[in-house]
CSV table of C-alpha atoms in Angstrom, one decimal:
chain,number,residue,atom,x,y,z
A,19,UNK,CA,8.6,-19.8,2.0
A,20,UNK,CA,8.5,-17.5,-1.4
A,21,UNK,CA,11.4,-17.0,-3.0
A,22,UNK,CA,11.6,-13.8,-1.8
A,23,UNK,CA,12.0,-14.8,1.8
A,24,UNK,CA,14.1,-18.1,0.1
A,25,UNK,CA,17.0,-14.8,-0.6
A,26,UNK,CA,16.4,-12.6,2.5
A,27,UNK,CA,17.0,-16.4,4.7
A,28,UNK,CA,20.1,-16.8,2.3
A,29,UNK,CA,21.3,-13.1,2.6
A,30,UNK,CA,21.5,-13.2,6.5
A,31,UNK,CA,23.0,-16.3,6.8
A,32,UNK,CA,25.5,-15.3,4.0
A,33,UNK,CA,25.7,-11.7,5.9
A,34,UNK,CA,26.5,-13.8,9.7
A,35,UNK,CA,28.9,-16.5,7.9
A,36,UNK,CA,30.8,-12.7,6.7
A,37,UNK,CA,31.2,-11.3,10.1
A,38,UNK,CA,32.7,-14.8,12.1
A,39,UNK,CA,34.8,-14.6,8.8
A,40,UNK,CA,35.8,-11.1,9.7
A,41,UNK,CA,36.5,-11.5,13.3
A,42,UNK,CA,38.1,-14.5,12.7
A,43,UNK,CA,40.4,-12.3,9.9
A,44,UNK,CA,41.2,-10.0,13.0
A,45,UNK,CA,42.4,-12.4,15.3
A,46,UNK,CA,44.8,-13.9,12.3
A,47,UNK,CA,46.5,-10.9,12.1
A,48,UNK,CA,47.6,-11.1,16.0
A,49,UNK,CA,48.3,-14.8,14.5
A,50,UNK,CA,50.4,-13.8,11.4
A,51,UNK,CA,53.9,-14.1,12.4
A,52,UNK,CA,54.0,-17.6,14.4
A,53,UNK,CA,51.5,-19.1,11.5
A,54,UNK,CA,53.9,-17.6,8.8
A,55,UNK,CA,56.7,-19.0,10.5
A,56,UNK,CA,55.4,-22.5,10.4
A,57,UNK,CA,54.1,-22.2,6.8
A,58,UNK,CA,57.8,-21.6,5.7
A,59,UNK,CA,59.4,-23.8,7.5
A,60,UNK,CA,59.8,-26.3,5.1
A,61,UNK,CA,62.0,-24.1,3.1
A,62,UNK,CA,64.2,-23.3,5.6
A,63,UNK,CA,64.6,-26.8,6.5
A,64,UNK,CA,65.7,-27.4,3.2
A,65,UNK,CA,68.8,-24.9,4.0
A,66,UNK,CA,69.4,-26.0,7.0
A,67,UNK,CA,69.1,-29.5,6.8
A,68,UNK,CA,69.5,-30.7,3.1
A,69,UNK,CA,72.0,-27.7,2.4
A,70,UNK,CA,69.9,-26.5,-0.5
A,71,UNK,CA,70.1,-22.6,-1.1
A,72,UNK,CA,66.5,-22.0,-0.7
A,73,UNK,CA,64.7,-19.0,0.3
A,74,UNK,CA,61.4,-16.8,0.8
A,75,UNK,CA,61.3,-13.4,-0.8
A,76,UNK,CA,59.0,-10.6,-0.9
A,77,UNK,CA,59.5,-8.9,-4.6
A,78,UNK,CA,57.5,-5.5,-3.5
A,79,UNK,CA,57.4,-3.1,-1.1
A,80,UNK,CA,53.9,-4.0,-0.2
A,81,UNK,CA,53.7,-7.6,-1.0
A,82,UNK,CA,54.7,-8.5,2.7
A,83,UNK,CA,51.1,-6.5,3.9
A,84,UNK,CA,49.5,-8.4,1.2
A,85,UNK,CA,50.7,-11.7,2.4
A,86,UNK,CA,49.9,-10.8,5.9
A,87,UNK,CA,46.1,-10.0,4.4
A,88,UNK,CA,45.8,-13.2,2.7
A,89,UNK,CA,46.9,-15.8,5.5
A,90,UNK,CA,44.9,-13.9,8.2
A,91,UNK,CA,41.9,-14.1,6.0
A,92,UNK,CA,43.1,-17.9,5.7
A,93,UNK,CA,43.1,-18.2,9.3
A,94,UNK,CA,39.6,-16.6,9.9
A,95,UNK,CA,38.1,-18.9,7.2
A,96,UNK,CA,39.7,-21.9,9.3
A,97,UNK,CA,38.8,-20.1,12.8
A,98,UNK,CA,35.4,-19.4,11.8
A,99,UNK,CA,34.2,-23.1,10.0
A,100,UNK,CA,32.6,-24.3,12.5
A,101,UNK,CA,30.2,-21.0,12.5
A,102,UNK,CA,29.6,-20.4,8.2
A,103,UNK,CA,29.5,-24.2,8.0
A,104,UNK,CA,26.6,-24.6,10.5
A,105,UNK,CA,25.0,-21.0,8.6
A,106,UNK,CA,25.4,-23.2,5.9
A,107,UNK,CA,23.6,-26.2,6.8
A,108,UNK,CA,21.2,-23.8,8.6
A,109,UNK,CA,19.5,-22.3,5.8
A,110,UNK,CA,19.0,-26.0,4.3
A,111,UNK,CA,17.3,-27.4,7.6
A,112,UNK,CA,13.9,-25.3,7.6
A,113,UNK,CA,12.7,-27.1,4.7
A,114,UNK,CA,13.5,-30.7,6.9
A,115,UNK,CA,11.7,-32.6,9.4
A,116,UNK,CA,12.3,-33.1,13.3
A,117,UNK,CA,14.3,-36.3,12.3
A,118,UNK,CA,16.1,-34.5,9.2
A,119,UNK,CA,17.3,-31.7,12.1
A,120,UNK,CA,18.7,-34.2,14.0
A,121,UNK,CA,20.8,-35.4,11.4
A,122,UNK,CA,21.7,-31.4,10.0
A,123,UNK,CA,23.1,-31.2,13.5
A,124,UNK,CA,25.3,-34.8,13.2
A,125,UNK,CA,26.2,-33.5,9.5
A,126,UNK,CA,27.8,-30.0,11.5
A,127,UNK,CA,29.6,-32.5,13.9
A,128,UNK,CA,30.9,-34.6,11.4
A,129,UNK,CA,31.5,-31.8,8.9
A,130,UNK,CA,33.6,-28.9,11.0
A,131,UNK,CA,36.2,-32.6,12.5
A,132,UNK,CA,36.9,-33.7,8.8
A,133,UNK,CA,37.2,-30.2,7.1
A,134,UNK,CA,40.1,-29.6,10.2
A,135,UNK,CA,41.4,-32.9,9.9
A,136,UNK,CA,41.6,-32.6,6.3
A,137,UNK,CA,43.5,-29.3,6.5
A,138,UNK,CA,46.0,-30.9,9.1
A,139,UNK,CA,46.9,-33.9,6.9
A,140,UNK,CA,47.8,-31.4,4.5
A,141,UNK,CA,49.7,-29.2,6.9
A,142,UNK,CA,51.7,-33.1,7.2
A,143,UNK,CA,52.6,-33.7,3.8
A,144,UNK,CA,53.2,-29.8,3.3
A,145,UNK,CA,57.4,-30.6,4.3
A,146,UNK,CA,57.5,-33.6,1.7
A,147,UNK,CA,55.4,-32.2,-1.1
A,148,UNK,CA,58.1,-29.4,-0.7
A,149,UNK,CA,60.8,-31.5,-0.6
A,150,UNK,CA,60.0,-33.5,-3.6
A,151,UNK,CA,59.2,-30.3,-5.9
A,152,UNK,CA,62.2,-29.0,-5.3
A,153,UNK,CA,64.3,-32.2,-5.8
A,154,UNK,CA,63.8,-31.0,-9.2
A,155,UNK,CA,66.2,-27.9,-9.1
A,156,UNK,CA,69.4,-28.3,-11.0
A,157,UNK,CA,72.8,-29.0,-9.1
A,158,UNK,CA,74.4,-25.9,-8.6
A,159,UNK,CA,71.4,-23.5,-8.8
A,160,UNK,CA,69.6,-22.2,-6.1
A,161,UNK,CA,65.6,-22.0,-5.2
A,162,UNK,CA,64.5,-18.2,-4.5
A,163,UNK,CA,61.1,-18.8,-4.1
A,164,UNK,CA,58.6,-15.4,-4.2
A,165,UNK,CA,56.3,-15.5,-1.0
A,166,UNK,CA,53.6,-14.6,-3.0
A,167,UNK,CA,53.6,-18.0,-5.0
A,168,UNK,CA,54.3,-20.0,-2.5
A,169,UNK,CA,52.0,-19.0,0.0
A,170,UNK,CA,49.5,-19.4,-2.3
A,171,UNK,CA,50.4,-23.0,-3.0
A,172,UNK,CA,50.4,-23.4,0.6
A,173,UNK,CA,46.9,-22.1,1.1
A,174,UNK,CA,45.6,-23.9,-2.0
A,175,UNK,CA,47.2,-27.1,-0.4
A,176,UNK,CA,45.2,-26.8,2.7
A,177,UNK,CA,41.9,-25.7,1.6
A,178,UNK,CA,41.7,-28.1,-0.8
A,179,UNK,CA,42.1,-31.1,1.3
A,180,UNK,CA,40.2,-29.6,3.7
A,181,UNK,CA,37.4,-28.8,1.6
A,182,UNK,CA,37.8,-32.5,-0.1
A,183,UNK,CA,36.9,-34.2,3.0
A,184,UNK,CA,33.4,-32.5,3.3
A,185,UNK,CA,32.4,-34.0,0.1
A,186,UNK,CA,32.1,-37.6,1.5
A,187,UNK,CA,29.8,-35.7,4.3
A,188,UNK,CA,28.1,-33.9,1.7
A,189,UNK,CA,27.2,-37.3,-0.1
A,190,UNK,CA,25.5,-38.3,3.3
A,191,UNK,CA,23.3,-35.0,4.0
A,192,UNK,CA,21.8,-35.3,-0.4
A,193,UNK,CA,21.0,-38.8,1.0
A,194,UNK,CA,19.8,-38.1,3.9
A,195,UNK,CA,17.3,-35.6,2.2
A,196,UNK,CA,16.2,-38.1,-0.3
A,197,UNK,CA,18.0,-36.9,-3.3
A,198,UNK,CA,20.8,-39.6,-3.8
A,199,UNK,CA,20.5,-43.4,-3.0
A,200,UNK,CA,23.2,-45.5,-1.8
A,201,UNK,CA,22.2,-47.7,-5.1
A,202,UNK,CA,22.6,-44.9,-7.3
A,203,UNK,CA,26.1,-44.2,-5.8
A,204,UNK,CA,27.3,-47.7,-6.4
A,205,UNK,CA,26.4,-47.6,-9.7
A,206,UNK,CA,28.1,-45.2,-10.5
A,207,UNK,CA,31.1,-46.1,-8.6
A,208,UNK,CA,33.7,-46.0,-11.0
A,209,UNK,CA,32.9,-42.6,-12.6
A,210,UNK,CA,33.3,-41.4,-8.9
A,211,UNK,CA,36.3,-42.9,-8.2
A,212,UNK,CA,37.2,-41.3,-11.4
A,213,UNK,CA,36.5,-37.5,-10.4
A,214,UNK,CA,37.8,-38.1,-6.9
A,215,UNK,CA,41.4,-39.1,-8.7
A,216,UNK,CA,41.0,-36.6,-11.0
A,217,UNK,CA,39.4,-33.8,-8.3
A,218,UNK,CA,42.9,-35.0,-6.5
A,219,UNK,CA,45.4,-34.5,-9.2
A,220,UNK,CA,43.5,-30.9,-9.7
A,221,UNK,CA,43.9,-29.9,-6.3
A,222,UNK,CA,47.6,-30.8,-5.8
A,223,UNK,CA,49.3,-28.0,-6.1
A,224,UNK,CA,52.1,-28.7,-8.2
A,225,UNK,CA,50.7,-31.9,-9.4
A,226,UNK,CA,53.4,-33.9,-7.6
A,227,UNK,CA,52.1,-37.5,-7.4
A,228,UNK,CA,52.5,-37.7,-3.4
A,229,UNK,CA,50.3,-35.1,-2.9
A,230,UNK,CA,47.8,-36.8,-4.9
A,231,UNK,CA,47.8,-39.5,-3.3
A,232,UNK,CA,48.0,-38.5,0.3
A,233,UNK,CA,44.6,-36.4,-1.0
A,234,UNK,CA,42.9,-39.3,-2.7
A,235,UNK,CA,43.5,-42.5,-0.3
A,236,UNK,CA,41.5,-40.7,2.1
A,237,UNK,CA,38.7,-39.6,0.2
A,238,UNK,CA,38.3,-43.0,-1.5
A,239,UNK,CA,38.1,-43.9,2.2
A,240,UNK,CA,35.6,-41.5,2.9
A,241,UNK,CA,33.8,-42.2,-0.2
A,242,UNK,CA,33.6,-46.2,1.2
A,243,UNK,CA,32.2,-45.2,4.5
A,244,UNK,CA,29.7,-42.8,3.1
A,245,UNK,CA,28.4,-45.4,1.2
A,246,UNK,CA,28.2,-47.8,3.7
A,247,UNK,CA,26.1,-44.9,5.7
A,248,UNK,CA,23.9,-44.2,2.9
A,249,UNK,CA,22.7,-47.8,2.8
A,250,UNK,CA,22.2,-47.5,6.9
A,251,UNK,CA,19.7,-44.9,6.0
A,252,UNK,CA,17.9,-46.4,2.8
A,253,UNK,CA,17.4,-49.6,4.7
A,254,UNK,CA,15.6,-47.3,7.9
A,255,UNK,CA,13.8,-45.4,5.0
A,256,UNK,CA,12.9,-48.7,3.6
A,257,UNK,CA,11.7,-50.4,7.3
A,258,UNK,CA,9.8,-46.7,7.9
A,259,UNK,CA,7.8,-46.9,4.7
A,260,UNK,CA,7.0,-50.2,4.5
A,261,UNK,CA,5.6,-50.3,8.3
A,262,UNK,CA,3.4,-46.7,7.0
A,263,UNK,CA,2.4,-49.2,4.3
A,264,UNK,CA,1.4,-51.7,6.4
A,265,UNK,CA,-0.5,-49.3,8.8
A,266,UNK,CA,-2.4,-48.1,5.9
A,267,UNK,CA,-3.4,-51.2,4.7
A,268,UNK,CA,-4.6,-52.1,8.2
A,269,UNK,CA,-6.9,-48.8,8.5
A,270,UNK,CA,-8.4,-49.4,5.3
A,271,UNK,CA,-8.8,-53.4,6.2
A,272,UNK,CA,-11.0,-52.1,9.6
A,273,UNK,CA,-12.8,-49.8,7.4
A,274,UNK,CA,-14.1,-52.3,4.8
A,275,UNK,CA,-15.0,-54.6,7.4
A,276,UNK,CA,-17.0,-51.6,9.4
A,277,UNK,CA,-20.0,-51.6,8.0
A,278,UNK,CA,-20.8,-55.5,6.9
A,279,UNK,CA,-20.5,-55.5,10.8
C-alpha cells in the first residue's frame, strides 16, 4: 500500500475505534451512579469503618457533570477494548501472512483478558492503596478529598495497570513479526526489569510502595512468560527455515545432477 492509503487504512480504523468509544461513553452515563458509588467506596469505608472523617466533595457547581463526563468516557474506553484493540491490531495484520493472522487473532484473545484483568486487580488494591495514603493524615484532622482529584487517581490507577498488562502481549506480537528475538530480550533483561519497576513506580498513583508492587509482580510475571513464548516461536522460526534450507539445497542437488544424467 502507498502511504497515502497507509493513512486513509489508519484514519478509518482510528474513525471505527471513535464511535465503539462513543457508544460505549453513552451507555456509561446510564452506568454513572452505581460505578461512582463503587469507585468511592473506599472512602466511605474509611468513615464508617476506621472512624476517619473522610469525605468526597464536589468544589463547583459543574464539576459533578464533569466527573459524570469523565468516568462514562472511562467506562466506554473499558466497554469498548475489545473493539479499538482488535482496530488496532487490524490495521497491523494486512502487511502479515496467513500464519501471522492467525496469531493477530490469539494476540486480540490474549490482549482484551489481560487489559480487563489488569484493570480488576487494580479495582482490588484500590481499598488498600487508599487506606495506606491516608494513614498519613494527622490525628485530629480530617481528609476532605475533592472528587475531581480523586477520581482522577482512580482512573489513572486502573488504566494504568490495565494498560501495563498489554505490554508483555505487545512483546509477543514485535516477535511474532520478526522484529524482537527472545535472545535480544534476555539480553537485555535487566534494563527491562529496570523500566518495568520504574514504569510501576510511575504509574502508581501516589507512589505508595503497595501499589507498586501489586503493579510490578505481575508484569515481571508477564514479562517471564512472554519470554518463554518468544523462544516457542524463534525455535518454530528456526525448524521452518532450516527445513526451506534444506529443501533448497535438495532442488539445487537434482538440478546439478540433471544433466550429467
Amino acid at each position: 500500500m502507498a502511504l497515502k492509503e497507509h493513512l486513509k487504512e489508519f484514519r478509518n480504523r482510528l474513525f471505527k475505534a471513535a464511535i465503539a468509544v462513543v457508544l460505549g461513553t453513552v451507555g456509561g452515563f446510564f452506568l454513572y451512579m452505581p460505578v461512582f458509588n463503587e469507585l468511592t467506596r473506599p472512602v466511605r469505608e474509611l468513615s464508617e469503618e476506621q472512624g476517619r472523617l473522610a469525605t468526597i466533595n464536589f468544589d463547583g457547581v459543574a464539576t459533578s457533570f464533569d466527573q459524570m463526563i469523565q468516568v462514562s468516557v472511562f467506562i466506554g474506553v473499558l466497554v469498548s477494548s475489545p473493539f479499538w484493540l482488535y482496530q488496532l491490531w487490524a490495521f497491523i495484520t494486512p502487511g502479515l501472512k496467513t500464519k501471522e493472522r492467525r496469531a493477530a487473532l490469539g494476540f486480540l484473545s490474549a490482549a482484551v483478558p489481560l487489559f480487563l484483568a489488569g484493570v480488576y486487580l487494580a479495582w482490588l488494591i484500590l481499598p488498600n492503596a487508599v487506606g495506606v495514603l491516608t494513614d498519613f493524615t494527622p490525628e485530629g484532622a480530617a481528609n476532605v478529598i475533592t472528587a475531581s482529584v480523586y477520581l482522577a487517581f482512580v482512573l489513572r490507577l486502573l488504566l494504568a495497570f490495565g494498560i501495563a498488562f498489554l505490554i508483555p502481549v505487545v512483546m509477543v506480537g514485535l516477535n511474532l513479526l520478526g522484529l524482537l528475538s527472545g535472545r535480544t530480550i534476555v539480553k537485555y533483561w535487566r534494563i527491562t526489569v529496570f523500566i518495568i519497576c520504574l514504569f510501576a513506580a510511575m504509574a502508581a498513583p501516589g507512589g505508595d510502595a503497595l501499589s507498586m508492587f501489586y503493579l510490578a509482580a505481575p508484569l515481571l510475571v508477564l514479562f517471564a512468560v512472554a519470554v518463554g513464548l518468544c523462544f516457542i516461536n524463534d525455535k518454530r522460526r528456526a525448524r521452518r527455515s532450516a527445513a526451506r534450507e534444506a529443501a533448497v539445497e535438495a532442488e539445487a542437488d537434482k538440478a546439478s545432477v540433471l544433466p550429467d544424467a
